Coordinates of C-alpha atoms and ligand atoms in Angstrom, one line a residue:
M1 CA 30.9 14.3 -16.5
E2 CA 29.1 17.5 -15.8
K3 CA 25.4 16.9 -14.9
I4 CA 23.1 18.7 -17.4
K5 CA 19.6 19.7 -16.3
I6 CA 17.2 18.5 -18.9
P7 CA 13.3 18.3 -19.1
T8 CA 11.8 15.0 -18.0
A9 CA 10.3 14.5 -21.5
T10 CA 13.7 14.8 -23.0
A11 CA 15.2 12.4 -20.5
K12 CA 12.5 9.8 -21.4
R13 CA 13.4 10.0 -25.1
L14 CA 17.2 9.5 -24.5
P15 CA 17.0 5.7 -24.3
L16 CA 15.0 5.7 -27.6
Y17 CA 17.7 7.6 -29.3
Y18 CA 20.3 5.4 -27.8
R19 CA 18.7 2.2 -28.9
Y20 CA 18.3 3.4 -32.5
L21 CA 21.9 4.7 -32.6
V22 CA 23.2 1.3 -31.5
I23 CA 21.3 -0.2 -34.5
L24 CA 22.7 2.3 -36.9
N25 CA 26.2 1.9 -35.6
D26 CA 25.9 -1.9 -35.8
A27 CA 24.8 -1.5 -39.4
G28 CA 27.9 0.6 -40.2
K29 CA 26.1 3.8 -40.7
E30 CA 28.2 6.9 -40.1
K31 CA 25.7 9.8 -40.3
V32 CA 22.1 10.3 -39.4
S33 CA 19.8 13.2 -40.0
S34 CA 17.2 14.4 -37.5
T35 CA 14.5 13.5 -40.1
E36 CA 15.7 9.9 -40.3
L37 CA 15.9 9.7 -36.5
S38 CA 12.5 11.2 -36.3
E39 CA 11.0 8.5 -38.5
A40 CA 12.7 5.7 -36.7
V41 CA 11.9 6.7 -33.1
Q42 CA 8.6 8.4 -33.9
V43 CA 9.5 11.8 -32.3
D44 CA 9.1 14.9 -34.4
S45 CA 12.4 16.3 -35.7
A46 CA 11.9 19.7 -34.0
S47 CA 11.7 17.9 -30.6
I48 CA 14.8 15.9 -31.5
R49 CA 16.8 19.0 -32.4
R50 CA 15.6 20.7 -29.2
D51 CA 16.5 17.6 -27.2
F52 CA 20.0 17.5 -28.7
S53 CA 20.4 21.3 -28.2
Y54 CA 20.5 20.7 -24.4
F55 CA 23.8 18.9 -24.9
G56 CA 25.4 21.5 -27.0
A57 CA 26.3 21.4 -30.7
L58 CA 26.1 17.7 -31.5
G59 CA 25.5 18.1 -35.2
K60 CA 26.0 20.4 -38.1
R61 CA 23.3 22.0 -40.2
G62 CA 22.8 20.1 -43.5
Y63 CA 25.3 17.4 -42.4
G64 CA 23.4 15.5 -39.8
Y65 CA 24.8 13.8 -36.8
D66 CA 27.9 11.7 -36.6
V67 CA 26.6 8.3 -35.3
K68 CA 29.7 7.3 -33.4
N69 CA 30.0 10.6 -31.7
L70 CA 26.4 10.7 -30.8
L71 CA 26.5 7.1 -29.6
A72 CA 29.5 7.7 -27.4
F73 CA 27.8 10.8 -26.0
F74 CA 24.5 9.1 -25.1
K75 CA 26.4 6.1 -23.7
K76 CA 28.0 8.3 -21.2
I77 CA 24.9 10.2 -20.4
L78 CA 22.8 7.1 -19.9
N79 CA 25.6 5.4 -17.9
Q80 CA 25.7 2.5 -20.3
D81 CA 29.2 1.6 -19.1
T82 CA 28.1 1.1 -15.5
L83 CA 26.0 -1.8 -14.4
T84 CA 23.0 -0.8 -12.2
N85 CA 21.8 -3.3 -9.8
V86 CA 18.1 -3.2 -9.0
A87 CA 16.1 -4.9 -6.2
L88 CA 12.6 -6.4 -6.7
I89 CA 10.1 -6.5 -3.8
G90 CA 7.2 -9.0 -4.0
V91 CA 7.8 -12.1 -6.0
G92 CA 4.2 -12.9 -7.0
N93 CA 3.1 -13.5 -10.6
L94 CA 4.2 -10.1 -11.9
G95 CA 7.4 -10.0 -9.8
H96 CA 8.3 -13.5 -11.0
A97 CA 7.7 -12.5 -14.7
L98 CA 10.0 -9.5 -14.2
L99 CA 12.7 -11.7 -12.6
N100 CA 12.5 -14.0 -15.6
Y101 CA 12.6 -11.1 -18.0
N102 CA 15.4 -9.3 -16.1
F103 CA 16.0 -6.7 -18.8
K104 CA 18.1 -9.1 -20.9
R105 CA 17.9 -6.7 -23.8
T106 CA 19.8 -4.0 -21.9
N107 CA 23.3 -4.9 -20.7
N108 CA 23.5 -2.3 -18.0
I109 CA 20.6 -3.0 -15.7
R110 CA 19.8 -6.2 -13.8
I111 CA 17.7 -7.3 -10.9
S112 CA 20.3 -8.6 -8.6
C113 CA 18.2 -9.5 -5.6
A114 CA 14.5 -10.0 -4.7
F115 CA 12.6 -9.8 -1.5
D116 CA 9.4 -11.4 -0.2
I117 CA 7.7 -12.4 3.1
N118 CA 6.6 -15.8 1.8
K119 CA 8.8 -18.4 3.5
A120 CA 8.1 -20.8 0.7
I121 CA 10.3 -18.8 -1.7
T122 CA 12.7 -16.8 0.5
G123 CA 16.2 -18.4 0.6
K124 CA 15.7 -19.8 -2.9
I125 CA 17.2 -18.7 -6.2
L126 CA 14.5 -17.9 -8.8
C127 CA 15.5 -17.2 -12.4
G128 CA 19.1 -16.8 -11.2
V129 CA 18.2 -14.2 -8.6
P130 CA 18.4 -14.8 -4.9
V131 CA 15.1 -14.2 -3.0
Y132 CA 15.7 -12.8 0.5
D133 CA 13.4 -12.2 3.4
M134 CA 12.4 -8.6 3.9
S135 CA 14.4 -8.5 7.1
E136 CA 17.5 -8.6 4.9
L137 CA 16.5 -5.6 2.7
K138 CA 18.7 -3.0 4.4
K139 CA 21.8 -5.3 4.5
Q140 CA 21.5 -6.3 0.8
I141 CA 20.8 -2.9 -0.6
T142 CA 23.6 -1.4 1.4
D143 CA 26.1 -4.1 0.4
Q144 CA 25.1 -4.0 -3.2
Q145 CA 24.8 -0.2 -3.3
I146 CA 21.3 -0.4 -4.6
E147 CA 19.2 2.7 -5.0
I148 CA 16.4 1.5 -7.2
A149 CA 13.7 -1.0 -6.4
I150 CA 10.8 -2.5 -8.3
L151 CA 7.6 -2.7 -6.3
T152 CA 5.3 -5.6 -7.1
V153 CA 3.7 -6.3 -3.7
P154 CA -0.1 -6.4 -3.2
S155 CA -1.8 -2.9 -3.2
D156 CA -2.7 -3.0 0.5
T157 CA 1.0 -3.2 1.6
A158 CA 2.4 -1.0 -1.2
Q159 CA 2.7 2.2 0.9
K160 CA 4.0 0.4 4.0
T161 CA 6.6 -1.5 1.9
A162 CA 7.6 1.7 0.1
N163 CA 8.2 3.4 3.5
E164 CA 10.3 0.5 4.6
M165 CA 12.4 0.6 1.4
I166 CA 12.9 4.4 1.6
N167 CA 14.0 4.0 5.2
D168 CA 16.5 1.4 4.2
G169 CA 18.0 3.7 1.5
V170 CA 16.1 3.2 -1.7
K171 CA 15.9 6.5 -3.8
G172 CA 13.9 5.4 -6.8
I173 CA 10.9 3.2 -7.0
M174 CA 9.4 1.6 -10.1
N175 CA 5.8 1.2 -8.8
F176 CA 3.8 -1.6 -10.5
T177 CA 1.0 -1.3 -7.9
P178 CA -2.1 0.8 -8.7
I179 CA -1.5 2.8 -5.5
R180 CA -0.1 6.4 -5.8
L181 CA 2.6 6.4 -3.3
S182 CA 3.3 9.3 -1.0
T183 CA 7.1 9.8 -0.6
P184 CA 9.4 12.3 0.9
A185 CA 11.1 14.9 -1.2
G186 CA 14.1 13.6 -3.1
I187 CA 12.5 10.2 -3.8
R188 CA 11.6 9.4 -7.4
V189 CA 8.7 7.2 -8.3
Q190 CA 7.8 5.9 -11.8
N191 CA 4.3 4.4 -11.9
V192 CA 3.7 1.5 -14.3
D193 CA 0.1 0.6 -14.0
L194 CA -0.5 -2.0 -16.7
A195 CA -4.3 -2.2 -16.2
T196 CA -4.8 1.5 -16.5
E197 CA -2.6 1.6 -19.6
L198 CA -4.7 -1.1 -21.2
Q199 CA -7.9 0.6 -20.2
T200 CA -6.7 3.8 -21.8
L201 CA -6.0 1.9 -25.0
I202 CA -9.4 0.3 -24.9
Y203 CA -11.0 3.7 -24.4
F204 CA -9.2 5.2 -27.4
L205 CA -10.1 2.3 -29.7
D206 CA -13.7 2.5 -28.5
S207 CA -13.9 6.3 -29.1
E208 CA -12.4 5.9 -32.6
K209 CA -15.0 3.3 -33.4
E210 CA -17.7 5.7 -32.1
N211 CA -16.3 8.5 -34.3
N212 CA -16.3 6.3 -37.4
K213 CA -19.9 5.3 -37.0
Ligands
ATP301 P1 0.7 -10.3 -8.7 O1 0.0 -9.0 -8.3 O2 2.2 -10.0 -9.0 O3 0.1 -11.0 -9.8 P2 0.1 -12.4 -6.9 O4 -1.4 -12.4 -7.1 O5 0.9 -13.6 -7.4 O6 0.8 -11.2 -7.5 P3 0.1 -10.8 -4.5 O7 -0.8 -11.2 -3.4 O8 -0.2 -9.6 -5.3 O9 0.4 -12.1 -5.4 O10 1.6 -10.7 -3.9 C1 2.7 -10.5 -4.6 C2 3.9 -10.9 -3.8 O11 4.2 -10.0 -2.8 C3 3.7 -12.3 -3.1 O12 4.8 -13.1 -3.4 C4 3.7 -11.9 -1.6 O13 4.2 -13.0 -0.8 C5 4.5 -10.7 -1.6 N1 4.3 -9.8 -0.5 C6 3.1 -9.6 0.2 N2 3.3 -8.7 1.2 C7 4.6 -8.3 1.2 C8 5.4 -7.5 2.0 N3 4.9 -6.8 2.9 N4 6.7 -7.4 1.7 C9 7.2 -8.1 0.7 N5 6.5 -8.9 -0.1 C10 5.2 -9.1 0.1

């Protein structure tokens, strides 16, 4: 399939659309309007139309979108037919929780291997996932053709571990540490800082309370 250049904001919304289309399709719905989609995924309908326009004419004016066509299209774009193996580095509390979670709600991503330096857990299988020593990182990610790794090590080793992963062939990092990693060009980092997200939420709730006083 030809690669289409799309804005990051659009790319982030694609899984939302996809998940809702699966629900509609399972419910036997054949058509969906951008207004309906908009209400369900909480994205304004103008943005939805703009997002879809990057992929050419997917719908007709006044008719809405054909659910099956749209679903097949997004399935292809989001690589839903291919299983993506992901590595997890640092099996502490958070790492362990993610291993346990293991993206069971999606059927095309799974954590297939985990790494740690703690000899008490390396060589074991946790939540169905083998935990290897860091010295095996290169071999495993090469053998399993892994390009993406989840980083859940302590902050003080985050950069060093990221460098090691990149050296060994990782191209994308889901960074759960609060550290902003510096990485060479061509490496993609998604930061997931749970504490900051919660603090932002607390800030907004507090300022709403202030405004309502
Ligand atoms: P969390 O932050 O997930 O709650 P925790 O408090 O249980 O974790 P941390 O000290 O943050 O533990 O360490 C997370 C995991 O990362 C531990 O299992 C630790 O052994 C592992 N770890 C520490 N340093 C490295 C490293 N350089 N490479 C790989 N794993 C590491």
